[in-house]
Amino acid sequence: MKSLLGSVGRNGVNRYEDVLAVQRLLNAAGAGIDEDGRCGPGTISAIQAYQHNWSQQPDGVVDPGGRTWSRLVEGKLKVAKHAAAQAFVLLPQVRSDGYYSYSPVQRQYGTPATVKTLVSVCKKFALKYPGVSVAIGDMSFTDGASMSPHKSHRSGRDADIRPVRTDGKMLPVTYTDSNYSRERTAALVALLQAERNVKSILFNDSHIVGVKHWAGHDNHLHVSMKE
Amino acid sequence: MTVMFGMRALFWGGVLAAACALSGCDAKKTEVPTAAAADAPQLGVDVKFAALWWSQEQMEGLDPNNPPPKNTQVSLTHWEYTDPVGVPNPDVMDVVITIYNKGAQPVSNLVVTAQGEWKVGPLADETKATWTAPVALEKSEPFEIPAASKHEIRAQVNLRQKMDSLRPEDQWPHLLRISVDVLQSGSNSPLAKAQVDFPINAAD
């Protein structure tokens, strides 16, 4: 882990690479913030929240070589060890149980909890809509390596899922297409949201409750899990 | 003139001269056409992008671990990876350059040059991207276009190679800018030119 070249956080130098490094470490500690290299209110709040675990006076700043930085790096090492001990597992490659894969096998690894959640949701979906399969795309590589061209999909807790079609065909679909089934997709979203492990769902159909709209999500749901 | 969605195209030369003649430009700002200018070749150039991808029939139930060959030609306005099967995100694409001779006379001894510039920056932040030095993509052999005809030239761009070269540094080629000049062989003054941007969209 490279050291910081300048401070990050409130009134910090906030070099892009430094902010990105801190954001990644904060996320490794479970912050759940955007990794965009920009130090906005979300990043500062996350620094303060992290400092609050062990400091009475969180200042929202990470200094090079400082206590917050050292703790973040140590924490990352612990997380890495934990991840190694709890390696990602492969989404079972089946075309039954209510789902099929549309990404190569090496891109379909996740944490045990993530895989369990996906399989569970798909089984419930299959009971509600027999013969209709959920399409699961990119998740993570087995070792959490960078998955180009994704910015995320490294934690084993992300999964791309196609919206559901009206005709049951194993084809892509966009929420504006005539073959798009809002009813079935809403049911899928509801099943996901009912899972304690599901943190957020990005999708652009404004008629579906509880999804977050985000550019580039007309033809897939990006599901993020907590663990 | 063809302008595709998501692209900017600029054309000069004979096309501009013809447009000016039709619209009645300000006489003070317009040179009186000389015999030579009136005889100038009326050329236009159009730049598009194309690649091979799966057909709709191939996409249905496609086995991602054993995909069929991509053999359907598709037009591209941009590269994106929102659905890796349904939305083309080819490793290699063609820059399709079409030169039009709109005049009544054939034009010979033409040469086309094309260059590409990449706008490269952090994968997670396009606003930090900067332009890299132009790279030559194509210099054609001299050719002739008969009257009221067109001539097509293709130059290949390996997108995957560029992405792979940038990946270790968490960088991404956010935009590819193609600049094309159509010249008379031996001349440095383009008879027609075009500049087109091709967005390359990373995924979340």
Short mmCIF file of C-alpha atoms in Angstrom, two decimals:
data_model
loop_
_atom_site.label_atom_id
_atom_site.label_comp_id
_atom_site.label_asym_id
_atom_site.label_seq_id
_atom_site.Cartn_x
_atom_site.Cartn_y
_atom_site.Cartn_z
CA MET A 1 0.00 0.00 0.00
CA LYS A 2 1.49 3.34 -1.12
CA SER A 3 1.55 6.12 1.41
CA LEU A 4 -0.41 9.31 0.95
CA LEU A 5 1.36 12.30 -0.59
CA GLY A 6 -1.03 14.80 0.96
CA SER A 7 -3.84 14.98 3.46
CA VAL A 8 -7.34 13.83 2.55
CA GLY A 9 -10.57 15.12 4.00
CA ARG A 10 -11.83 18.39 5.39
CA ASN A 11 -9.55 21.21 4.21
CA GLY A 12 -7.04 18.61 3.00
CA VAL A 13 -4.83 18.71 -0.08
CA ASN A 14 -7.11 16.06 -1.59
CA ARG A 15 -5.02 14.83 -4.49
CA TYR A 16 -7.07 12.58 -6.73
CA GLU A 17 -4.94 9.45 -6.15
CA ASP A 18 -4.86 10.02 -2.40
CA VAL A 19 -8.61 10.51 -2.16
CA LEU A 20 -9.17 7.36 -4.20
CA ALA A 21 -6.84 5.38 -1.95
CA VAL A 22 -8.65 6.58 1.16
CA GLN A 23 -12.06 5.88 -0.39
CA ARG A 24 -11.00 2.33 -1.20
CA LEU A 25 -9.74 1.75 2.30
CA LEU A 26 -12.90 3.22 3.79
CA ASN A 27 -14.97 0.90 1.60
CA ALA A 28 -12.85 -2.03 2.66
CA ALA A 29 -13.93 -1.03 6.14
CA GLY A 30 -17.56 -1.08 5.00
CA ALA A 31 -18.23 2.60 4.29
CA GLY A 32 -20.08 2.06 1.00
CA ILE A 33 -19.09 5.37 -0.62
CA ASP A 34 -18.36 6.22 -4.26
CA GLU A 35 -14.76 5.63 -5.32
CA ASP A 36 -14.41 8.65 -7.58
CA GLY A 37 -11.24 10.34 -6.32
CA ARG A 38 -13.19 13.43 -5.25
CA CYS A 39 -13.43 14.46 -1.65
CA GLY A 40 -17.04 15.47 -1.18
CA PRO A 41 -19.27 15.50 1.89
CA GLY A 42 -19.82 11.72 1.65
CA THR A 43 -16.11 11.00 1.89
CA ILE A 44 -15.59 13.42 4.76
CA SER A 45 -18.55 11.94 6.63
CA ALA A 46 -17.15 8.45 6.06
CA ILE A 47 -13.75 9.52 7.45
CA GLN A 48 -15.44 10.99 10.50
CA ALA A 49 -17.60 7.92 10.99
CA TYR A 50 -14.51 5.73 10.75
CA GLN A 51 -12.60 7.92 13.22
CA HIS A 52 -15.56 7.87 15.55
CA ASN A 53 -14.88 4.16 16.20
CA TRP A 54 -11.79 5.02 18.20
CA SER A 55 -11.59 8.79 18.62
CA GLN A 56 -13.66 11.17 20.67
CA GLN A 57 -12.81 14.04 18.34
CA PRO A 58 -13.04 12.91 14.73
CA ASP A 59 -11.69 15.69 12.51
CA GLY A 60 -12.56 14.22 9.11
CA VAL A 61 -8.95 14.32 7.88
CA VAL A 62 -6.54 11.53 6.97
CA ASP A 63 -2.94 12.71 7.21
CA PRO A 64 0.01 10.91 5.55
CA GLY A 65 1.42 8.51 8.13
CA GLY A 66 -1.17 9.61 10.65
CA ARG A 67 -3.23 7.49 13.01
CA THR A 68 -6.29 7.28 10.74
CA TRP A 69 -4.18 6.24 7.78
CA SER A 70 -2.37 3.57 9.79
CA ARG A 71 -5.63 2.16 11.09
CA LEU A 72 -7.15 2.12 7.62
CA VAL A 73 -4.17 0.23 6.20
CA GLU A 74 -4.14 -2.24 9.09
CA GLY A 75 -7.87 -2.71 8.69
CA LYS A 76 -7.45 -3.40 4.98
CA LEU A 77 -4.89 -6.10 5.73
CA LYS A 78 -7.29 -7.71 8.15
CA VAL A 79 -10.08 -7.55 5.61
CA ALA A 80 -7.79 -9.11 2.98
CA LYS A 81 -6.93 -11.94 5.34
CA HIS A 82 -10.58 -12.41 6.13
CA ALA A 83 -11.45 -12.43 2.44
CA ALA A 84 -8.77 -15.02 1.77
CA ALA A 85 -10.15 -17.14 4.55
CA GLN A 86 -13.65 -16.67 3.22
CA ALA A 87 -12.90 -17.00 -0.50
CA PHE A 88 -15.41 -16.10 -3.15
CA VAL A 89 -17.52 -18.95 -4.40
CA LEU A 90 -18.83 -19.63 -7.88
CA LEU A 91 -22.46 -19.06 -8.69
CA PRO A 92 -23.66 -22.57 -9.56
CA GLN A 93 -23.65 -22.77 -13.35
CA VAL A 94 -27.07 -24.18 -14.04
CA ARG A 95 -29.90 -23.37 -16.38
CA SER A 96 -32.55 -24.33 -13.89
CA ASP A 97 -33.52 -23.20 -10.41
CA GLY A 98 -34.93 -20.04 -11.92
CA TYR A 99 -31.81 -18.47 -13.38
CA TYR A 100 -29.23 -18.66 -16.13
CA SER A 101 -25.86 -16.97 -16.63
CA TYR A 102 -25.07 -14.58 -19.44
CA SER A 103 -21.47 -13.91 -18.41
CA PRO A 104 -18.51 -16.28 -18.61
CA VAL A 105 -17.96 -18.52 -15.61
CA GLN A 106 -14.82 -16.70 -14.46
CA ARG A 107 -16.87 -13.52 -13.96
CA GLN A 108 -19.46 -15.12 -11.70
CA TYR A 109 -17.83 -15.37 -8.30
CA GLY A 110 -19.20 -13.78 -5.18
CA THR A 111 -19.11 -13.94 -1.44
CA PRO A 112 -20.93 -16.98 -0.05
CA ALA A 113 -23.65 -14.69 1.26
CA THR A 114 -24.09 -12.97 -2.11
CA VAL A 115 -24.33 -16.24 -4.01
CA LYS A 116 -26.73 -17.63 -1.43
CA THR A 117 -28.93 -14.56 -1.69
CA LEU A 118 -29.03 -14.67 -5.49
CA VAL A 119 -29.87 -18.37 -5.60
CA SER A 120 -32.56 -17.92 -2.97
CA VAL A 121 -34.19 -15.02 -4.82
CA CYS A 122 -34.15 -16.90 -8.11
CA LYS A 123 -35.78 -19.96 -6.54
CA LYS A 124 -38.54 -17.80 -5.12
CA PHE A 125 -38.96 -16.09 -8.49
CA ALA A 126 -39.25 -19.48 -10.21
CA LEU A 127 -42.05 -20.45 -7.84
CA LYS A 128 -43.91 -17.25 -8.70
CA TYR A 129 -43.21 -17.44 -12.45
CA PRO A 130 -42.60 -21.08 -13.44
CA GLY A 131 -40.59 -21.36 -16.63
CA VAL A 132 -39.23 -17.81 -16.46
CA SER A 133 -35.55 -17.49 -15.63
CA VAL A 134 -33.63 -14.62 -14.08
CA ALA A 135 -30.53 -13.70 -16.09
CA ILE A 136 -27.41 -13.16 -14.01
CA GLY A 137 -24.40 -11.43 -15.58
CA ASP A 138 -21.13 -10.12 -14.21
CA MET A 139 -20.33 -10.55 -10.53
CA SER A 140 -16.63 -10.70 -9.55
CA PHE A 141 -13.50 -12.64 -10.36
CA THR A 142 -12.53 -15.34 -7.92
CA ASP A 143 -9.74 -13.22 -6.42
CA GLY A 144 -11.50 -9.87 -6.57
CA ALA A 145 -9.22 -8.64 -9.33
CA SER A 146 -10.17 -5.56 -11.32
CA MET A 147 -12.96 -6.48 -13.74
CA SER A 148 -12.55 -4.22 -16.74
CA PRO A 149 -14.52 -2.29 -17.87
CA HIS A 150 -16.31 -2.16 -14.52
CA LYS A 151 -15.47 0.40 -11.88
CA SER A 152 -16.85 -1.90 -9.20
CA HIS A 153 -17.46 -5.70 -9.22
CA ARG A 154 -14.39 -6.42 -7.12
CA SER A 155 -15.91 -7.11 -3.73
CA GLY A 156 -17.88 -10.24 -4.56
CA ARG A 157 -20.97 -8.34 -3.52
CA ASP A 158 -22.13 -6.99 -6.91
CA ALA A 159 -24.26 -8.68 -9.51
CA ASP A 160 -25.71 -7.48 -12.81
CA ILE A 161 -29.15 -8.89 -13.58
CA ARG A 162 -31.22 -8.40 -16.71
CA PRO A 163 -34.74 -7.03 -16.41
CA VAL A 164 -37.36 -9.71 -17.02
CA ARG A 165 -38.97 -10.18 -20.43
CA THR A 166 -42.59 -10.88 -21.22
CA ASP A 167 -41.76 -13.73 -23.59
CA GLY A 168 -39.39 -15.66 -21.35
CA LYS A 169 -36.67 -15.68 -24.00
CA MET A 170 -33.03 -15.71 -22.88
CA LEU A 171 -32.30 -12.38 -24.53
CA PRO A 172 -31.31 -8.91 -23.38
CA VAL A 173 -34.04 -6.36 -22.83
CA THR A 174 -34.27 -2.66 -22.04
CA TYR A 175 -37.02 -1.23 -19.86
CA THR A 176 -38.34 0.75 -22.84
CA ASP A 177 -38.69 -2.36 -25.04
CA SER A 178 -42.08 -3.89 -25.82
CA ASN A 179 -40.80 -7.23 -24.53
CA TYR A 180 -39.98 -5.79 -21.14
CA SER A 181 -42.19 -7.04 -18.30
CA ARG A 182 -42.55 -4.38 -15.66
CA GLU A 183 -44.70 -6.66 -13.56
CA ARG A 184 -42.15 -9.46 -13.45
CA THR A 185 -39.22 -7.11 -13.00
CA ALA A 186 -41.01 -5.36 -10.14
CA ALA A 187 -41.63 -8.78 -8.57
CA LEU A 188 -37.93 -9.61 -8.92
CA VAL A 189 -36.97 -6.29 -7.35
CA ALA A 190 -39.40 -6.91 -4.49
CA LEU A 191 -37.89 -10.34 -3.84
CA LEU A 192 -34.41 -8.82 -3.81
CA GLN A 193 -35.45 -6.02 -1.51
CA ALA A 194 -36.96 -8.53 0.89
CA GLU A 195 -33.51 -10.02 1.39
CA ARG A 196 -31.64 -8.63 4.37
CA ASN A 197 -28.37 -8.88 2.43
CA VAL A 198 -29.39 -6.60 -0.44
CA LYS A 199 -28.04 -3.08 -0.01
CA SER A 200 -29.09 -1.28 -3.20
CA ILE A 201 -30.40 -1.80 -6.71
CA LEU A 202 -29.57 0.51 -9.61
CA PHE A 203 -32.15 0.50 -12.43
CA ASN A 204 -33.81 3.21 -14.48
CA ASP A 205 -37.48 2.20 -14.70
CA SER A 206 -39.05 5.01 -12.68
CA HIS A 207 -42.23 2.96 -12.23
CA ILE A 208 -40.46 0.45 -10.04
CA VAL A 209 -40.30 1.40 -6.41
CA GLY A 210 -37.10 1.29 -4.42
CA VAL A 211 -34.53 1.28 -7.21
CA LYS A 212 -31.96 4.01 -7.65
CA HIS A 213 -31.73 5.58 -11.09
CA TRP A 214 -28.25 5.70 -12.55
CA ALA A 215 -26.88 6.31 -16.03
CA GLY A 216 -26.26 3.15 -18.03
CA HIS A 217 -28.81 1.04 -16.18
CA ASP A 218 -31.61 0.78 -18.72
CA ASN A 219 -30.87 -2.84 -19.54
CA HIS A 220 -29.68 -4.27 -16.27
CA LEU A 221 -30.14 -4.09 -12.53
CA HIS A 222 -26.93 -3.58 -10.61
CA VAL A 223 -27.50 -5.29 -7.28
CA SER A 224 -25.13 -4.53 -4.41
CA MET A 225 -25.09 -6.73 -1.35
CA LYS A 226 -24.01 -5.97 2.19
CA GLU A 227 -21.93 -9.10 2.65
CA MET B 1 -23.39 15.51 -44.70
CA THR B 2 -24.06 12.75 -42.27
CA VAL B 3 -24.05 13.41 -38.56
CA MET B 4 -24.52 10.41 -36.35
CA PHE B 5 -25.89 10.47 -32.82
CA GLY B 6 -23.17 11.11 -30.27
CA MET B 7 -20.70 12.34 -32.83
CA ARG B 8 -19.54 15.64 -34.23
CA ALA B 9 -18.65 15.89 -37.86
CA LEU B 10 -17.14 18.85 -39.64
CA PHE B 11 -16.77 19.10 -43.36
CA TRP B 12 -15.04 21.62 -45.51
CA GLY B 13 -13.95 21.89 -49.11
CA GLY B 14 -16.42 21.46 -51.92
CA VAL B 15 -19.36 20.93 -49.55
CA LEU B 16 -18.88 24.30 -47.91
CA ALA B 17 -18.38 26.01 -51.25
CA ALA B 18 -21.61 24.54 -52.55
CA ALA B 19 -23.54 25.48 -49.40
CA CYS B 20 -22.28 29.05 -49.62
CA ALA B 21 -23.30 29.33 -53.26
CA LEU B 22 -26.80 28.07 -52.45
CA SER B 23 -27.39 30.23 -49.39
CA GLY B 24 -25.98 33.47 -50.78
CA CYS B 25 -23.10 34.31 -48.47
CA ASP B 26 -22.16 37.91 -47.65
CA ALA B 27 -20.40 39.19 -50.79
CA LYS B 28 -17.83 41.10 -48.73
CA LYS B 29 -16.71 37.94 -47.01
CA THR B 30 -16.90 35.66 -49.99
CA GLU B 31 -14.21 35.39 -52.57
CA VAL B 32 -15.47 35.49 -56.10
CA PRO B 33 -15.04 31.98 -57.39
CA THR B 34 -12.15 31.75 -59.74
CA ALA B 35 -12.15 29.42 -62.64
CA ALA B 36 -9.91 27.13 -60.62
CA ALA B 37 -12.20 27.24 -57.55
CA ALA B 38 -15.27 26.61 -59.66
CA ASP B 39 -13.54 23.56 -61.05
CA ALA B 40 -12.44 22.34 -57.63
CA PRO B 41 -13.47 18.77 -56.87
CA GLN B 42 -16.72 18.56 -54.94
CA LEU B 43 -15.78 16.02 -52.33
CA GLY B 44 -17.36 15.03 -49.06
CA VAL B 45 -16.18 12.61 -46.43
CA ASP B 46 -18.16 10.62 -43.91
CA VAL B 47 -16.78 8.66 -40.96
CA LYS B 48 -18.66 5.84 -39.24
CA PHE B 49 -17.79 2.92 -37.04
CA ALA B 50 -18.60 -0.75 -37.53
CA ALA B 51 -17.77 -4.11 -36.02
CA LEU B 52 -18.78 -7.73 -36.10
CA TRP B 53 -21.23 -8.81 -33.43
CA TRP B 54 -23.72 -11.55 -32.67
CA SER B 55 -27.02 -11.61 -34.49
CA GLN B 56 -30.27 -11.48 -32.53
CA GLU B 57 -30.74 -15.19 -33.21
CA GLN B 58 -27.29 -15.97 -31.83
CA MET B 59 -27.92 -13.89 -28.72
CA GLU B 60 -30.87 -16.00 -27.62
CA GLY B 61 -29.67 -18.43 -25.02
CA LEU B 62 -26.06 -17.65 -25.95
CA ASP B 63 -23.57 -19.75 -24.00
CA PRO B 64 -21.11 -17.14 -22.66
CA ASN B 65 -18.50 -19.84 -22.08
CA ASN B 66 -18.67 -21.08 -25.64
CA PRO B 67 -19.95 -18.18 -27.70
CA PRO B 68 -20.55 -18.52 -31.44
CA PRO B 69 -18.44 -16.50 -33.89
CA LYS B 70 -19.51 -12.92 -34.35
CA ASN B 71 -20.31 -12.52 -38.02
CA THR B 72 -22.98 -9.84 -38.21
CA GLN B 73 -21.85 -6.38 -39.24
CA VAL B 74 -23.26 -3.70 -36.94
CA SER B 75 -22.89 0.08 -36.88
CA LEU B 76 -21.60 1.67 -33.71
CA THR B 77 -22.12 5.14 -32.30
CA HIS B 78 -20.25 4.36 -29.09
CA TRP B 79 -18.81 1.47 -27.08
CA GLU B 80 -20.51 0.35 -23.92
CA TYR B 81 -20.70 -2.65 -21.64
CA THR B 82 -24.14 -2.45 -20.08
CA ASP B 83 -25.15 -5.87 -21.39
CA PRO B 84 -22.11 -7.77 -22.62
CA VAL B 85 -24.18 -9.79 -25.08
CA GLY B 86 -26.93 -7.43 -26.15
CA VAL B 87 -24.93 -4.22 -26.56
CA PRO B 88 -21.89 -4.34 -28.86
CA ASN B 89 -18.61 -3.89 -27.03
CA PRO B 90 -16.19 -5.23 -29.62
CA ASP B 91 -12.47 -5.76 -29.08
CA VAL B 92 -11.72 -4.49 -32.56
CA MET B 93 -13.70 -2.11 -34.76
CA ASP B 94 -13.44 -0.59 -38.19
CA VAL B 95 -13.36 3.12 -38.88
CA VAL B 96 -15.34 3.32 -42.10
CA ILE B 97 -14.32 6.32 -44.20
CA THR B 98 -16.49 7.10 -47.20
CA ILE B 99 -15.38 9.73 -49.68
CA TYR B 100 -18.07 11.12 -51.98
CA ASN B 101 -17.45 12.75 -55.31
CA LYS B 102 -20.47 14.95 -55.83
CA GLY B 103 -19.13 16.52 -58.99
CA ALA B 104 -19.65 15.67 -62.63
CA GLN B 105 -16.00 14.84 -63.21
CA PRO B 106 -13.88 11.98 -61.90
CA VAL B 107 -11.27 12.93 -59.31
CA SER B 108 -7.98 11.08 -59.38
CA ASN B 109 -4.82 10.88 -57.36
CA LEU B 110 -6.64 11.21 -54.02
CA VAL B 111 -5.10 10.13 -50.75
CA VAL B 112 -6.83 9.68 -47.40
CA THR B 113 -5.05 10.06 -44.08
CA ALA B 114 -6.65 9.22 -40.76
CA GLN B 115 -5.35 9.68 -37.27
CA GLY B 116 -6.71 8.86 -33.84
CA GLU B 117 -6.38 10.60 -30.51
CA TRP B 118 -7.32 8.96 -27.22
CA LYS B 119 -8.71 10.86 -24.27
CA VAL B 120 -7.34 8.89 -21.34
CA GLY B 121 -8.03 9.26 -17.66
CA PRO B 122 -8.94 7.40 -14.48
CA LEU B 123 -11.51 4.66 -15.00
CA ALA B 124 -13.66 6.17 -12.29
CA ASP B 125 -13.45 9.81 -13.37
CA GLU B 126 -13.74 10.92 -16.97
CA THR B 127 -13.40 14.58 -15.97
CA LYS B 128 -9.70 13.95 -15.28
CA ALA B 129 -9.07 12.56 -18.77
CA THR B 130 -6.61 14.29 -21.08
CA TRP B 131 -5.75 13.94 -24.75
CA THR B 132 -2.80 11.84 -25.80
CA ALA B 133 -0.65 12.41 -28.87
CA PRO B 134 -2.30 11.62 -32.24
CA VAL B 135 -1.52 8.27 -33.77
CA ALA B 136 -1.59 7.60 -37.51
CA LEU B 137 -4.27 5.05 -38.40
CA GLU B 138 -4.33 5.07 -42.17
CA LYS B 139 -2.67 6.49 -45.23
CA SER B 140 -4.23 5.17 -48.37
CA GLU B 141 -2.68 4.48 -51.71
CA PRO B 142 -3.68 7.06 -54.38
CA PHE B 143 -7.11 6.31 -55.85
CA GLU B 144 -9.70 7.75 -58.20
CA ILE B 145 -13.41 8.34 -57.68
CA PRO B 146 -15.61 8.45 -60.76
CA ALA B 147 -18.17 11.26 -61.07
CA ALA B 148 -21.09 11.05 -58.62
CA SER B 149 -19.54 8.05 -56.90
CA LYS B 150 -18.03 7.12 -53.59
CA HIS B 151 -14.99 5.28 -52.34
CA GLU B 152 -14.76 3.45 -49.01
CA ILE B 153 -11.67 2.91 -46.89
CA ARG B 154 -11.53 1.00 -43.62
CA ALA B 155 -9.00 1.39 -40.83
CA GLN B 156 -8.96 -0.98 -37.90
CA VAL B 157 -8.76 0.12 -34.26
CA ASN B 158 -7.93 -2.40 -31.55
CA LEU B 159 -9.92 -1.14 -28.57
CA ARG B 160 -9.14 -4.12 -26.36
CA GLN B 161 -5.41 -3.66 -26.80
CA LYS B 162 -5.71 -0.02 -25.74
CA MET B 163 -7.86 -0.89 -22.72
CA ASP B 164 -5.50 -3.67 -21.64
CA SER B 165 -2.48 -1.39 -21.89
CA LEU B 166 -4.13 1.15 -19.58
CA ARG B 167 -5.68 -1.25 -17.08
CA PRO B 168 -2.62 -1.70 -14.80
CA GLU B 169 -2.78 2.01 -14.00
CA ASP B 170 -6.58 2.00 -13.54
CA GLN B 171 -6.83 4.23 -16.60
CA TRP B 172 -9.44 4.13 -19.34
CA PRO B 173 -9.72 5.46 -22.91
CA HIS B 174 -12.89 7.50 -22.48
CA LEU B 175 -12.97 8.92 -25.99
CA LEU B 176 -11.44 8.22 -29.38
CA ARG B 177 -11.26 11.14 -31.81
CA ILE B 178 -10.78 10.30 -35.46
CA SER B 179 -9.54 13.00 -37.85
CA VAL B 180 -9.62 12.36 -41.58
CA ASP B 181 -8.13 14.40 -44.41
CA VAL B 182 -8.75 13.83 -48.09
CA LEU B 183 -5.87 15.23 -50.10
CA GLN B 184 -4.66 15.36 -53.64
CA SER B 185 -1.48 13.30 -53.63
CA GLY B 186 1.49 15.59 -53.06
CA SER B 187 -0.61 18.40 -51.59
CA ASN B 188 -0.95 19.41 -47.97
CA SER B 189 -4.27 21.20 -48.40
CA PRO B 190 -7.19 18.91 -47.71
CA LEU B 191 -10.02 18.87 -50.23
CA ALA B 192 -12.32 17.52 -47.53
CA LYS B 193 -11.91 16.64 -43.90
CA ALA B 194 -13.88 15.22 -41.01
CA GLN B 195 -13.48 14.85 -37.28
CA VAL B 196 -15.61 12.40 -35.32
CA ASP B 197 -15.64 11.44 -31.64
CA PHE B 198 -16.34 7.91 -30.47
CA PRO B 199 -17.26 7.61 -26.77
CA ILE B 200 -16.05 4.54 -24.90
CA ASN B 201 -18.21 4.13 -21.83
CA ALA B 202 -16.91 2.20 -18.84
CA ALA B 203 -19.39 0.35 -16.63
CA ASP B 204 -20.26 0.59 -12.95
#
